[in-house]
C-alpha positions as a Python dict, from the first residue, in 0.01 Angstrom:
ca = {
    (1, 'X'): (0, 0, 0),
    (2, 'X'): (282, 241, 86),
    (3, 'X'): (450, 171, -251),
    (4, 'X'): (120, 236, -431),
    (5, 'X'): (76, 571, -254),
    (6, 'X'): (432, 676, -344),
    (7, 'X'): (382, 570, -708),
    (8, 'X'): (56, 763, -737),
    (9, 'X'): (214, 1071, -579),
    (10, 'X'): (503, 1055, -827),
    (11, 'X'): (259, 1028, -1120),
    (12, 'X'): (54, 1325, -999),
    (13, 'X'): (375, 1526, -958),
    (14, 'X'): (487, 1444, -1312),
    (15, 'X'): (148, 1536, -1462),
    (16, 'X'): (126, 1867, -1278),
    (17, 'X'): (489, 1977, -1327),
    (18, 'X'): (521, 2285, -1542),
    (19, 'X'): (144, 2333, -1566),
    (20, 'X'): (143, 2603, -1300),
    (21, 'X'): (476, 2764, -1387),
    (22, 'X'): (671, 2538, -1153),
    (23, 'X'): (1021, 2422, -1244),
    (24, 'X'): (1047, 2080, -1414),
    (25, 'X'): (1296, 1866, -1223),
    (26, 'X'): (1296, 1523, -1395),
    (27, 'X'): (1285, 1371, -1743),
    (28, 'X'): (952, 1207, -1659),
    (29, 'X'): (805, 1547, -1571),
    (30, 'X'): (940, 1692, -1896),
    (31, 'X'): (784, 1411, -2100),
    (32, 'X'): (451, 1463, -1919),
    (33, 'X'): (457, 1830, -2022),
    (34, 'X'): (529, 1730, -2382),
    (35, 'X'): (243, 1477, -2375),
    (36, 'X'): (-2, 1747, -2267),
    (37, 'X'): (103, 1950, -2572),
    (38, 'X'): (-5, 2285, -2430),
    (39, 'X'): (168, 2574, -2603),
    (40, 'X'): (407, 2764, -2379),
    (41, 'X'): (750, 2792, -2216),
    (42, 'X'): (843, 2565, -1925),
    (43, 'X'): (1157, 2617, -1710),
    (44, 'X'): (1353, 2309, -1607),
    (45, 'X'): (1646, 2213, -1385),
    (46, 'X'): (1734, 1854, -1470),
    (47, 'X'): (2001, 1663, -1280),
    (48, 'X'): (2149, 1361, -1457),
    (49, 'X'): (2428, 1202, -1659),
    (50, 'X'): (2538, 1295, -2013),
    (51, 'X'): (2528, 977, -2222),
    (52, 'X'): (2653, 1056, -2570),
    (53, 'X'): (2946, 1227, -2735),
    (54, 'X'): (3323, 1237, -2719),
    (55, 'X'): (3364, 1573, -2547),
    (56, 'X'): (3384, 1783, -2862),
    (57, 'X'): (3212, 2119, -2888),
    (58, 'X'): (2843, 2041, -2937),
    (59, 'X'): (2499, 2195, -2946),
    (60, 'X'): (2298, 1890, -2836),
    (61, 'X'): (2338, 1602, -2591),
    (62, 'X'): (2147, 1315, -2433),
    (63, 'X'): (2067, 1333, -2061),
    (64, 'X'): (1967, 1040, -1837),
    (65, 'X'): (1820, 1052, -1488),
    (66, 'X'): (1644, 786, -1279),
    (67, 'X'): (1314, 853, -1462),
    (68, 'X'): (1423, 840, -1827),
    (69, 'X'): (1633, 979, -2112),
    (70, 'X'): (1585, 1291, -2321),
    (71, 'X'): (1784, 1487, -2585),
    (72, 'X'): (1855, 1850, -2492),
    (73, 'X'): (1990, 2140, -2698),
    (74, 'X'): (2234, 2409, -2587),
    (75, 'X'): (2168, 2776, -2655),
    (76, 'X'): (2537, 2809, -2744),
    (77, 'X'): (2791, 2537, -2840),
    (78, 'X'): (2927, 2374, -2527),
    (79, 'X'): (3211, 2141, -2425),
    (80, 'X'): (3054, 1848, -2240),
    (81, 'X'): (3209, 1496, -2235),
    (82, 'X'): (2999, 1183, -2199),
    (83, 'X'): (2983, 1072, -1836),
    (84, 'X'): (2953, 1427, -1704),
    (85, 'X'): (2718, 1438, -1405),
    (86, 'X'): (2544, 1763, -1325),
    (87, 'X'): (2244, 1989, -1376),
    (88, 'X'): (2101, 2121, -1702),
    (89, 'X'): (1921, 2455, -1667),
    (90, 'X'): (1694, 2600, -1934),
    (91, 'X'): (1346, 2605, -2085),
    (92, 'X'): (1127, 2363, -2279),
    (93, 'X'): (906, 2506, -2553),
    (94, 'X'): (588, 2375, -2713),
    (95, 'X'): (466, 2544, -3031),
    (96, 'X'): (116, 2585, -3171),
    (97, 'X'): (171, 2270, -3381),
    (98, 'X'): (254, 2074, -3061),
    (99, 'X'): (618, 2042, -3168),
    (100, 'X'): (853, 2063, -2870),
    (101, 'X'): (1217, 2153, -2819),
    (102, 'X'): (1454, 2249, -2539),
    (103, 'X'): (1702, 2528, -2485),
    (104, 'X'): (1977, 2469, -2228),
    (105, 'X'): (2136, 2790, -2105),
    (106, 'X'): (2385, 2627, -1868),
    (107, 'X'): (2513, 2289, -1750),
    (108, 'X'): (2669, 2276, -1404),
    (109, 'X'): (2914, 1985, -1390),
    (110, 'X'): (2931, 1820, -1047),
    (111, 'X'): (3132, 1506, -1129),
    (112, 'X'): (3202, 1221, -1369),
    (113, 'X'): (3080, 861, -1396),
    (114, 'X'): (3082, 567, -1635),
    (115, 'X'): (2806, 557, -1895),
    (116, 'X'): (2597, 238, -1950),
    (117, 'X'): (2754, -14, -2191),
    (118, 'X'): (2612, -74, -2539),
    (119, 'X'): (2330, -329, -2573),
    (120, 'X'): (2406, -594, -2837),
    (121, 'X'): (2083, -656, -3031),
    (122, 'X'): (1994, -782, -3382),
    (123, 'X'): (1831, -529, -3613),
    (124, 'X'): (1494, -703, -3601),
    (125, 'X'): (1468, -656, -3223),
    (126, 'X'): (1526, -280, -3219),
    (127, 'X'): (1208, -84, -3151),
    (128, 'X'): (1130, 257, -3008),
    (129, 'X'): (927, 138, -2712),
    (130, 'X'): (1221, -46, -2553),
    (131, 'X'): (1541, 103, -2688),
    (132, 'X'): (1481, 469, -2767),
    (133, 'X'): (1790, 673, -2670),
    (134, 'X'): (1981, 357, -2568),
    (135, 'X'): (2332, 286, -2691),
    (136, 'X'): (2301, -25, -2908),
    (137, 'X'): (2538, -246, -3104),
    (138, 'X'): (2410, -428, -3410),
    (139, 'X'): (2527, -554, -3747),
    (140, 'X'): (2413, -605, -4103),
    (141, 'X'): (2502, -558, -4469),
    (142, 'X'): (2521, -210, -4621),
    (143, 'X'): (2281, -201, -4915),
    (144, 'X'): (2305, 172, -4990),
    (145, 'X'): (2500, 486, -4893),
    (146, 'X'): (2392, 839, -4974),
    (147, 'X'): (2386, 1205, -4875),
    (148, 'X'): (2044, 1354, -4818),
    (149, 'X'): (1930, 1557, -5120),
    (150, 'X'): (1782, 1832, -4896),
    (151, 'X'): (2040, 1858, -4618),
    (152, 'X'): (2400, 1786, -4731),
    (153, 'X'): (2500, 1745, -4365),
    (154, 'X'): (2268, 1444, -4329),
    (155, 'X'): (2449, 1130, -4441),
    (156, 'X'): (2307, 779, -4428),
    (157, 'X'): (2388, 413, -4470),
    (158, 'X'): (2110, 157, -4516),
    (159, 'X'): (2184, -148, -4302),
    (160, 'X'): (2007, -476, -4377),
    (161, 'X'): (1990, -802, -4185),
    (162, 'X'): (1745, -1058, -4320),
    (163, 'X'): (1429, -868, -4414),
    (164, 'X'): (1496, -579, -4173),
    (165, 'X'): (1644, -254, -4309),
    (166, 'X'): (1740, 33, -4079),
    (167, 'X'): (1901, 369, -4167),
    (168, 'X'): (2229, 457, -3997),
    (169, 'X'): (2285, 831, -3966),
    (170, 'X'): (2648, 941, -3959),
    (171, 'X'): (2704, 1232, -3724),
    (172, 'X'): (2679, 1576, -3885),
    (173, 'X'): (3009, 1719, -3997),
    (174, 'X'): (3189, 1386, -4012),
    (175, 'X'): (3312, 1189, -4315),
    (176, 'X'): (3068, 1100, -4592),
    (177, 'X'): (2955, 741, -4642),
    (178, 'X'): (3181, 572, -4893),
    (179, 'X'): (3057, 346, -5175),
    (180, 'X'): (3329, 101, -5062),
    (181, 'X'): (3096, 4, -4775),
    (182, 'X'): (2812, -102, -5004),
    (183, 'X'): (2778, -485, -4980),
    (184, 'X'): (3014, -493, -4679),
    (185, 'X'): (2890, -651, -4358),
    (186, 'X'): (2953, -411, -4071),
    (187, 'X'): (2893, -373, -3698),
    (188, 'X'): (2785, -32, -3568),
    (189, 'X'): (2754, 117, -3221),
    (190, 'X'): (2533, 420, -3171),
    (191, 'X'): (2221, 565, -3015),
    (192, 'X'): (1886, 430, -3130),
    (193, 'X'): (1619, 690, -3208),
    (194, 'X'): (1249, 634, -3277),
    (195, 'X'): (1230, 927, -3519),
    (196, 'X'): (1380, 1266, -3601),
    (197, 'X'): (1223, 1545, -3398),
    (198, 'X'): (1174, 1908, -3488),
    (199, 'X'): (1098, 2070, -3822),
    (200, 'X'): (1278, 1811, -4035),
    (201, 'X'): (1083, 1485, -4037),
    (202, 'X'): (1187, 1127, -4098),
    (203, 'X'): (930, 852, -4080),
    (204, 'X'): (1091, 571, -3891),
    (205, 'X'): (1368, 468, -3651),
    (206, 'X'): (1740, 505, -3714),
    (207, 'X'): (2076, 469, -3537),
    (208, 'X'): (2298, 773, -3486),
    (209, 'X'): (2660, 659, -3531),
    (210, 'X'): (3006, 811, -3541),
    (211, 'X'): (3220, 680, -3832),
    (212, 'X'): (3477, 577, -3568),
    (213, 'X'): (3220, 328, -3435),
    (214, 'X'): (3182, 134, -3760),
    (215, 'X'): (3358, -202, -3769),
    (216, 'X'): (3392, -388, -4101),
    (217, 'X'): (3323, -759, -4048),
    (218, 'X'): (3330, -866, -4413),
    (219, 'X'): (3469, -625, -4674),
    (220, 'X'): (3270, -540, -4984),
    (221, 'X'): (3361, -752, -5288),
    (222, 'X'): (3624, -598, -5512),
    (223, 'X'): (3395, -653, -5810),
    (224, 'X'): (3064, -466, -5753),
    (225, 'X'): (2901, -697, -6011),
    (226, 'X'): (2996, -1010, -5819),
    (227, 'X'): (2635, -1120, -5768),
    (228, 'X'): (2422, -1402, -5914),
    (229, 'X'): (2256, -1346, -6252),
    (230, 'X'): (1887, -1251, -6241),
    (231, 'X'): (1675, -1550, -6338),
    (232, 'X'): (1308, -1596, -6419),
    (233, 'X'): (1113, -1448, -6125),
    (234, 'X'): (760, -1418, -6270),
    (235, 'X'): (611, -1659, -6013),
    (236, 'X'): (777, -1502, -5708),
    (237, 'X'): (597, -1273, -5465),
    (238, 'X'): (741, -924, -5389),
    (239, 'X'): (867, -1052, -5052),
    (240, 'X'): (1040, -1344, -5220),
    (241, 'X'): (1199, -1108, -5472),
    (242, 'X'): (1328, -896, -5181),
    (243, 'X'): (1482, -1204, -5023),
    (244, 'X'): (1680, -1273, -5340),
    (245, 'X'): (1913, -985, -5265),
    (246, 'X'): (2125, -825, -5537),
    (247, 'X'): (2126, -973, -5888),
    (248, 'X'): (2306, -874, -6209),
    (249, 'X'): (2159, -830, -6555),
    (250, 'X'): (2315, -743, -6889),
    (251, 'X'): (2169, -591, -7202),
    (252, 'X'): (2152, -287, -7426),
    (253, 'X'): (2033, 52, -7300),
    (254, 'X'): (1746, 168, -7525),
    (255, 'X'): (1621, 476, -7336),
}
């Protein structure tokens, strides 16, 4: 009974935080404010651990406390290594379209700690309900590599394992994906995201990875045409065609 009373009190606190102008003090309270979707500005003072990054100058970071994980954005670029323990001070904003974002004005470092290790999971098991904002390690075959046609800073690999395909986003400002990785089997370590937030939309999950955290397990074949010849597939279903993987054809270009 005592545990139930404490749990209910915590839930009520999370739902009411920020609604009356009070300061948000946990990730759970911040998420509750976002869920309400009421337009406004909401001050927060969040104590937790910085999970991502290598300590370079950054504008965004991932914060974890005992209630959850949430990405935050600095007002000005900041030097903040992963494992930093302290307090993020700033405001959360919700627009008229219910989009939300944060603005961190200061981070007070109070110590350092070890960050949680990466979770080794196959691609097919990764889903937003369990692994959002978790550091994951997975592997697959690169079936495509490209730079986004709208934002040249957004660079992607398409990683496939079985029938599951998941985009891998290479951190902004780092090296472009190389065609040499196409058809290579690789292992990546990065943070799993359910979707891209903010004005730029992407429909689906992806893994945010630094090029330094890509391990080549099987190199791409030297001959890019080293694949079986396409045979008669008129009786195959679309799913069966997908399972075939890459095939080669030869002929004359007529148009």
